[in-house]
XYZ file of C-alpha atoms in Angstrom:
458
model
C 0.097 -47.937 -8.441
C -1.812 -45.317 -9.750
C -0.056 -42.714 -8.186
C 3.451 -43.833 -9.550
C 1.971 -44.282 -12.837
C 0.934 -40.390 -12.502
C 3.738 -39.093 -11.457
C 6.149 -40.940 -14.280
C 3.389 -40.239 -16.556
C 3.901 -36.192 -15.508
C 7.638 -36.602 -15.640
C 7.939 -37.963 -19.304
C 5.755 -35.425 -21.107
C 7.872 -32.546 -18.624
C 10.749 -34.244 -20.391
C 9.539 -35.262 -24.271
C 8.460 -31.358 -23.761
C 12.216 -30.250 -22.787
C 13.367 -32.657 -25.408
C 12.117 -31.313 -28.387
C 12.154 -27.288 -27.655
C 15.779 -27.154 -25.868
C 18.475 -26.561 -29.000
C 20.747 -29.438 -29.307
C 23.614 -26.882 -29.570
C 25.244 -24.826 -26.935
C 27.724 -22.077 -26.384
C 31.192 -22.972 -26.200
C 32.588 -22.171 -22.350
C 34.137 -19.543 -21.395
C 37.388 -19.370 -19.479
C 37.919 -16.923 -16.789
C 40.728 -16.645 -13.635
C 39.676 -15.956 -9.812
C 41.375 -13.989 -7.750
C 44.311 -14.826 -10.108
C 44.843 -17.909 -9.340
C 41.492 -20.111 -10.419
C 41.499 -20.977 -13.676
C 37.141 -22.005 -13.962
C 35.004 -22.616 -17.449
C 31.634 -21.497 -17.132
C 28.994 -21.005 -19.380
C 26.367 -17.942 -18.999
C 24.044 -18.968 -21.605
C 20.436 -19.200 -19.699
C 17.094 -21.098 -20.524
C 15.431 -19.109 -23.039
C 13.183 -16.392 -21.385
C 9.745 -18.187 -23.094
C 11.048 -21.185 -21.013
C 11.429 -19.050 -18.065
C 7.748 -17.221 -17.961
C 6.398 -20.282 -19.060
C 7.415 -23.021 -16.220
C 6.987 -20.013 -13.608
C 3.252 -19.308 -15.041
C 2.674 -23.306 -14.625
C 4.008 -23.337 -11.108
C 1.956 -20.328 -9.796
C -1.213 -22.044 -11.291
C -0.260 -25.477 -10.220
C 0.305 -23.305 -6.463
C -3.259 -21.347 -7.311
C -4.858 -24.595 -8.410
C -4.619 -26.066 -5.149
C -5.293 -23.494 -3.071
C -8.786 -22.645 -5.001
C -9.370 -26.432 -4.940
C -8.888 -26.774 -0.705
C -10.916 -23.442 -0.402
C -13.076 -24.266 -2.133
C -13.868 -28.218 -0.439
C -13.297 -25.848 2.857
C -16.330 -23.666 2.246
C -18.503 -26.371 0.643
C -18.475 -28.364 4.297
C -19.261 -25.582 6.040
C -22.004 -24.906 4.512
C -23.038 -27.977 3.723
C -26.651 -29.128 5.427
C -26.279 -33.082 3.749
C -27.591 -35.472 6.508
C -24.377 -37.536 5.209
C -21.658 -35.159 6.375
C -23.774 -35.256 10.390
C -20.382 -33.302 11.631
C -20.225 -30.749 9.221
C -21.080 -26.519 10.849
C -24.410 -25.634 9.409
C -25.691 -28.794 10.876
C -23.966 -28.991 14.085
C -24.732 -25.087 14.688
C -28.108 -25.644 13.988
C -28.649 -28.624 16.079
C -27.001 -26.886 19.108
C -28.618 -23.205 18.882
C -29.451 -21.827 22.012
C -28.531 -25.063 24.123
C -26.325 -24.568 27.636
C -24.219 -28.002 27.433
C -22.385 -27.184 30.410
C -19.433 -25.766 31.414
C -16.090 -27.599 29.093
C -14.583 -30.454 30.930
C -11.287 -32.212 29.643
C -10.788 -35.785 29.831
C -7.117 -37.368 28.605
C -6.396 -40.616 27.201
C -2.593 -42.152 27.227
C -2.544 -44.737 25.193
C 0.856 -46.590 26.606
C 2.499 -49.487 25.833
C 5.668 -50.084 28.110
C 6.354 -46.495 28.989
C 7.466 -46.520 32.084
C 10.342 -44.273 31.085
C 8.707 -41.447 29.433
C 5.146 -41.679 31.137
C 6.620 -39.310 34.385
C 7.587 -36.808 31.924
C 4.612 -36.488 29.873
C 2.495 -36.330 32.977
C 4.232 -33.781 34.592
C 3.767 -31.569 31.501
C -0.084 -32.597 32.461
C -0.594 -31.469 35.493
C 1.564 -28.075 34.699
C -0.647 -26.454 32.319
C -2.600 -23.136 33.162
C -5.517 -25.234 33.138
C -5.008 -28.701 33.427
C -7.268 -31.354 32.735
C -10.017 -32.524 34.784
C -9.134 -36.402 34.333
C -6.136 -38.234 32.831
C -6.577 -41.990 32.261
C -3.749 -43.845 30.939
C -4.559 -47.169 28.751
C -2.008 -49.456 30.085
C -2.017 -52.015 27.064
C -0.026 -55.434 26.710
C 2.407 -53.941 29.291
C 5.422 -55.686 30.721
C 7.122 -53.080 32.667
C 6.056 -50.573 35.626
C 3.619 -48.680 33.265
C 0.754 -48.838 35.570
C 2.413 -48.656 38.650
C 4.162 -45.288 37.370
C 0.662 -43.871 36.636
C -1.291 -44.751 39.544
C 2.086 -43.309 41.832
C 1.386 -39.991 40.075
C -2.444 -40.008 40.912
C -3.819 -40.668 37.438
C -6.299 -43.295 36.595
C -5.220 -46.352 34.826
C -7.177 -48.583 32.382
C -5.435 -52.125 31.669
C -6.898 -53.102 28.344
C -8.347 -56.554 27.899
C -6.711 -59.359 25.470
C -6.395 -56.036 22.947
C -4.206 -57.229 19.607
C -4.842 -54.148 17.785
C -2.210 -52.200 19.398
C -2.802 -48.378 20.032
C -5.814 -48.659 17.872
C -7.882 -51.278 19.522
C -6.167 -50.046 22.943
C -8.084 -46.460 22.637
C -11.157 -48.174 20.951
C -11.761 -49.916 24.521
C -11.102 -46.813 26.838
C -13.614 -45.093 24.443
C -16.473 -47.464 24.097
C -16.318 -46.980 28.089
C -15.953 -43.093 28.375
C -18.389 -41.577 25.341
C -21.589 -42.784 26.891
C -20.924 -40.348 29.753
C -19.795 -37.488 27.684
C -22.108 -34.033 26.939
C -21.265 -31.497 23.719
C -19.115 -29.186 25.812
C -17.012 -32.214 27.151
C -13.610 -33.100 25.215
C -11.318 -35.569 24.406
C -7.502 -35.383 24.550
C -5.886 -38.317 22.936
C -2.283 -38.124 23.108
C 0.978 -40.457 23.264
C 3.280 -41.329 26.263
C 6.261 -39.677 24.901
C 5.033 -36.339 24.532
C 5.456 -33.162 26.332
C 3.218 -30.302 26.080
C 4.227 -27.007 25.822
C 2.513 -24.623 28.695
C -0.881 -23.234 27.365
C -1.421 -26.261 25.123
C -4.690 -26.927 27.046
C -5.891 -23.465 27.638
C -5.870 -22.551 24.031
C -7.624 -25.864 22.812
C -10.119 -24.998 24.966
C -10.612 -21.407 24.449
C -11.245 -22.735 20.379
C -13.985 -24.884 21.519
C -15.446 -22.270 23.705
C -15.192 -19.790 20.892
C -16.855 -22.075 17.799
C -19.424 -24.725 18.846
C -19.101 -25.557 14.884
C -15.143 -27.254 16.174
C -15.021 -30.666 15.905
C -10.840 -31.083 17.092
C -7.792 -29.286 17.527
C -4.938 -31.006 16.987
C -1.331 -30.144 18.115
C 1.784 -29.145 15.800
C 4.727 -31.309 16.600
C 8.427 -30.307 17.228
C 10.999 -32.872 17.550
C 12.878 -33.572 21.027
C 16.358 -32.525 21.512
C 19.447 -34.672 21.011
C 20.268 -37.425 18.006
C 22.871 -35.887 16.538
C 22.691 -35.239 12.818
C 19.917 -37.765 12.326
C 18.058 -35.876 14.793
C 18.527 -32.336 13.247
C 17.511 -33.737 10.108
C 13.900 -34.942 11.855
C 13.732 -31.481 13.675
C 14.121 -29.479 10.469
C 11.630 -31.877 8.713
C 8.869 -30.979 11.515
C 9.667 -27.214 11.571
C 8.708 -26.539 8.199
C 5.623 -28.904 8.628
C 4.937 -26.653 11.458
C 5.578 -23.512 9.459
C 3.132 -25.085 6.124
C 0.343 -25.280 8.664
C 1.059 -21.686 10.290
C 0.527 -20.587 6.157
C -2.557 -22.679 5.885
C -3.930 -20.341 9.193
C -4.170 -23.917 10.971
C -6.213 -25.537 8.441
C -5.635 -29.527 8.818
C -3.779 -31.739 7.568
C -3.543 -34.783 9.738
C -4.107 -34.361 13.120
C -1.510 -35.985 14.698
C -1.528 -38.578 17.460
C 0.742 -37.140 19.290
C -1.689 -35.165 21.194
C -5.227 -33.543 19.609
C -8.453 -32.581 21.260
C -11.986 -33.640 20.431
C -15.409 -33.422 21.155
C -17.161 -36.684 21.868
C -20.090 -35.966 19.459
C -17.351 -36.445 16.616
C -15.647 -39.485 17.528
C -19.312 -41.238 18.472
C -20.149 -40.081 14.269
C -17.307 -41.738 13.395
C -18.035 -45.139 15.562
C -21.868 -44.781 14.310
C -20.503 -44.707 10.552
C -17.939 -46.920 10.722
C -18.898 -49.943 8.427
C -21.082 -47.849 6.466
C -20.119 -43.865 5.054
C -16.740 -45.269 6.564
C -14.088 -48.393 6.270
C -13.731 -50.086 9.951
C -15.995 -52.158 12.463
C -19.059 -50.445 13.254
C -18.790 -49.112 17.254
C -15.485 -48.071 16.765
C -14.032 -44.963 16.778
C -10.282 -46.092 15.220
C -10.224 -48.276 12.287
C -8.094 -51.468 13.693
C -6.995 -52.040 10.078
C -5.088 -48.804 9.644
C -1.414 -48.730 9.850
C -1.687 -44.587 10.874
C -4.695 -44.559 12.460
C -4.800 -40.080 13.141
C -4.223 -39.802 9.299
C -7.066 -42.355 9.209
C -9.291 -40.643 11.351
C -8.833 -37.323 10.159
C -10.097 -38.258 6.948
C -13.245 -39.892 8.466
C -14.188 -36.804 10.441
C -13.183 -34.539 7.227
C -15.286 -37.171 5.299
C -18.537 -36.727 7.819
C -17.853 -32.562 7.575
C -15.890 -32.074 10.630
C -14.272 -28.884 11.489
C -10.683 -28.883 12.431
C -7.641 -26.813 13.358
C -3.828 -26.594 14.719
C -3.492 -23.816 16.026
C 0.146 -22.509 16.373
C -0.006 -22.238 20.203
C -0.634 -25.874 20.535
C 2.541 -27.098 20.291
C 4.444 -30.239 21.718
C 7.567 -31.824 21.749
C 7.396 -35.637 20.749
C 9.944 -38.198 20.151
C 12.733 -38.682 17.186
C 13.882 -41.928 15.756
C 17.252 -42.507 17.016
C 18.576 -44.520 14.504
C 18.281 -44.824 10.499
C 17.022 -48.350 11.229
C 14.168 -47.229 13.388
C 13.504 -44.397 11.375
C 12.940 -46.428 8.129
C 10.613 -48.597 9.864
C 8.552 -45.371 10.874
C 8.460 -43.792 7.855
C 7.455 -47.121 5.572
C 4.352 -47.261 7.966
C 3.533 -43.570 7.688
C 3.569 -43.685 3.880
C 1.581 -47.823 3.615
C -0.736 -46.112 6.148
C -1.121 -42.992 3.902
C -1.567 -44.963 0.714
C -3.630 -47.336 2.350
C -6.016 -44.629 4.014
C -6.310 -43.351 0.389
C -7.435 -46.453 -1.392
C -9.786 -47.109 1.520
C -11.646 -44.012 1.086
C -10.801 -43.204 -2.751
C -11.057 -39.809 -4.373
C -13.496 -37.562 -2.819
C -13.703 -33.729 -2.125
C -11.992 -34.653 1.388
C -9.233 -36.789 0.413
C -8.692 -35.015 -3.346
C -5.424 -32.783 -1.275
C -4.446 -35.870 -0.181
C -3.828 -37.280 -3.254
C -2.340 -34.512 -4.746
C 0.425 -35.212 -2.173
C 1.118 -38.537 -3.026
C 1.121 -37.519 -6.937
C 3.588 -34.645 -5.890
C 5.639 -36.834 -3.671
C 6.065 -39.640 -6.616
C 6.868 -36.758 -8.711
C 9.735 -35.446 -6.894
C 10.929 -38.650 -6.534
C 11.726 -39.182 -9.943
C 12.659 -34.691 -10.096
C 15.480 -34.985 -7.169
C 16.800 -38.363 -8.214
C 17.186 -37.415 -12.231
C 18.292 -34.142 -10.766
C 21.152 -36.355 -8.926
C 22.183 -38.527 -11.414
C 22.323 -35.839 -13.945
C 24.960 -34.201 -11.455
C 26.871 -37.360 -11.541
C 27.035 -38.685 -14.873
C 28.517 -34.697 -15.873
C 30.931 -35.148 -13.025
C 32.209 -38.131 -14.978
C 31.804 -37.430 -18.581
C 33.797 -33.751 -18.308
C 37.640 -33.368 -17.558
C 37.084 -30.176 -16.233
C 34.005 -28.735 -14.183
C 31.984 -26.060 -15.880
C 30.082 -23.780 -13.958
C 26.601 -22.470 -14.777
C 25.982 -19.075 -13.291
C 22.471 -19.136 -13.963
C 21.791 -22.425 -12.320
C 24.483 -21.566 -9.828
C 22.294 -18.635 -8.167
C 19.186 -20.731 -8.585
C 20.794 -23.608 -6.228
C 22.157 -20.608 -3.814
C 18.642 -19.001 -3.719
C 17.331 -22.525 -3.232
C 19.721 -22.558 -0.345
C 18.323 -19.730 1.138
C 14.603 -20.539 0.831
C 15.882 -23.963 2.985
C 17.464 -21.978 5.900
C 14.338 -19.649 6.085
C 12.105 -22.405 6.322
C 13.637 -23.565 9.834
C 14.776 -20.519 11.177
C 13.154 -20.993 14.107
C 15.338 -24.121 14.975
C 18.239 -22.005 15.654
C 22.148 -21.738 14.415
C 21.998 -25.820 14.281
C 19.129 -26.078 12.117
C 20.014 -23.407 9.878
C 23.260 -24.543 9.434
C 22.350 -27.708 8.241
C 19.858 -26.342 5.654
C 22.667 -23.676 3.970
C 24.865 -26.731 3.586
C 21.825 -28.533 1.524
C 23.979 -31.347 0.623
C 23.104 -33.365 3.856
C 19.105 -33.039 3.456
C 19.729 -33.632 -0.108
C 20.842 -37.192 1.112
C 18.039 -37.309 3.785
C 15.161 -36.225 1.239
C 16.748 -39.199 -0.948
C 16.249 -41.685 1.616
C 12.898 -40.728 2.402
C 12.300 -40.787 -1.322
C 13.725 -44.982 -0.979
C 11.075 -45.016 1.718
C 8.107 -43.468 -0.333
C 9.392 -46.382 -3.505
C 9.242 -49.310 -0.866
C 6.065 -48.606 0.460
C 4.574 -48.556 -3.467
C 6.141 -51.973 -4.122
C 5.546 -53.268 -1.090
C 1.697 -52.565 -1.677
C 2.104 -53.716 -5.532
C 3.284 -57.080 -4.708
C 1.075 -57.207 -1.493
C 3.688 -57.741 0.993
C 2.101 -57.309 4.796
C 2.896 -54.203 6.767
C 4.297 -54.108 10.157
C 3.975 -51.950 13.383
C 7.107 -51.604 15.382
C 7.238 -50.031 18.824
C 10.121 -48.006 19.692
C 11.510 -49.314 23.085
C 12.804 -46.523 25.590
C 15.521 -47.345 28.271
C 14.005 -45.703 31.793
């Protein structure tokens, strides 16, 4: 609630300001032919150029702002020596000074829940990296189908979890209260889903980190979407790209580090069991809080929260699953953005969650930008005979345009494509926007959250 009160809070003074310094008259159109043929009105009359400097000046320090601000919480943990942040590099380094731990072993744990379709996949990408992992143990939880019986035929260890009703949470919380005690400072943790593919080197450059800064606490993977889906797919694919490209500008600095496959070491995850109940929301012993509805965003906040180091590193890349249909995809999203808000009233406004929040203020705010922006479009559409064009705003939406196929070049002619025509991911930011408004209310009126599984046919 406080977050859309914020954000509509932000948007009326933006507009009470526009309100009472734009002139209430305009030029008349102009009337003009194209190529002899196109009769167009258009009006060339621009935003004053006070207007101009002054919303660019607030941008670049709104832009500055931040970055100062998540710099600044940056360099404070690492040099931080607090006995409350037990993870954070001035403490760890200390601690482990002149210590041999061993040479780096890595364990993996697949959580799985009737995978039996995509497990042979994501094990194969396994066992094919330049240096694969000494164990994998998949967590074979609540499953009905061939799940175990696929793992064990491809030589991996298999955990069946034991009357677990937490789902992935409380299905990882068991294979972990068995496999910390055993683990030493130079072992790691990979904790990654069923239904994701590594690409080749994944593992050898998580580990190379490690080696190179005993101060790293986990790595965690940048996610591209899987092929096929049609346009709903494409739309997912782009969404992920420019993720990916955000966190290649941010030099791997985290954001969330995303379940779909990161790398720890065990010293962080047991701070984060020892602290649950206490510095941190949860059961004490465990290392994922049962209650969240996205437990990585979850933990990434506790380990930020105890000091932790963290990055995603642009070689560690995978290729994880899309929602196939609008249905499943608004069930996804609702519990990514409850789990987000959820995670943030949990932990409140500290140094390590204070970027978070200024998400969630932005996202409410451009909410309420895009869908004035729409309906502005539409009620001009029907209270004008005659379309005017606006050259000014015109190359402002085509260089707008151009900053969205830039963003995803990387996807290819498909992806690009789709971002020139920005009429389509208009619609698609819209619905995500529907999403964002749902979750709010559903939170306001305390209606429960849900966790669906996405079913794959083998």
């Amino acid at each position: 609630m406080l977050i859309a009160l914020g954000a509509a809070g932000t948007a009326a003074l933006l507009w009470l300001a526009v309100t009472y310094t734009v002139p209430t008259s305009a030029a008349a159109p102009s009337r003009a032919t194209l190529l002899g043929i196109w009769g167009v009105l258009y009006v060339a009359e621009a935003p004053a150029p006070w207007m101009l400097s002054t919303a660019i000046a607030v941008a670049f320090l709104l832009i500055a702002g931040i970055a100062l601000a998540d710099r600044h919480i940056s360099l404070k943990s690492r040099r931080s020596a607090n006995p409350a942040q037990p993870l954070a590099p001035r403490i760890v380094m200390a601690r482990t000074r002149g210590v041999y731990a061993g040479p780096v072993t890595l364990t993996v744990l697949i959580p799985a829940h009737n995978e039996a379709a995509s497990l042979p996949l994501t094990l194969a990408s396994l066992l094919a990296q330049s240096q694969p992992p000494q164990r994998i143990i998949v967590v074979a939880d609540n499953c009905t189908d061939a799940t175990a019986d696929v793992a064990r035929a491809a030589g991996v260890e298999v955990l069946e979890t034991v009357r677990n009703s937490q789902k992935k949470a409380g299905a990882l919380n068991q294979a972990l209260k068995r496999l910390l005690p055993g683990q030493g400072d130079n072992d790691l943790v990979m904790v990654m889903d069923a239904d994701t593919l590594l690409d080749d080197g994944f593992l050898a450059c998580a580990v190379e980190y490690f080696t190179r800064d005993r101060a790293l606490m986990a790595v965690g993977g940048l996610f591209y979407g899987e092929p096929g889906h049609g346009l709903l797919g494409q739309f997912q694919r782009n969404e992920y790209i420019r993720y990916a490209r955000d966190m290649r500008r941010r030099r791997g600095r985290v954001f969330v580090l995303t379940g779909t496959a990161s790398v720890f070491r065990p010293v962080a995850l047991r701070a984060v069991a020892e602290n649950r109940g206490t510095a941190l929301p949860g059961v004490a012993g465990d290392v994922y809080d049962t209650w969240a509805l996205t437990e990585d965003n979850e933990l990434t906040i506790a380990l930020k929260s105890l000091g932790g180091l963290m990055v995603s590193p642009s070689e560690c890349a995978v290729v994880t699953e899309l929602m196939p249909t609008w249905r499943t995809l608004w069930a996804q999203r609702l519990r990514w953005q409850r789990g987000a808000l959820e995670n943030l009233g949990a932990y409140g406004l500290t140094p390590p969650t204070a970027r978070y929040w200024a998400q969630q203020f932005g996202l409410g705010y451009g909410v309420i930008a895009l869908s004035s922006y729409l309906l502005l479009i539409l009620l001009t559409v029907l209270a004008l005979d005659t379309w005017i064009w606006f050259p000014f705003w015109l190359g402002l939406g085509l260089l707008f345009s151009f900053e969205r196929m830039v963003t995803v070049w990387r996807g290819g002619w498909r992806a690009r494509l789709l971002a020139l025509t920005v009429v389509p991911e208009l619609v698609f930011d819209m619905f995500l926007n529907v999403v964002y408004v749902k979750g709010i209310i559903d939170m306001s009126v305390g209606r429960e959250a849900s966790w669906k599984h996405l079913a794959k046919a083998g």
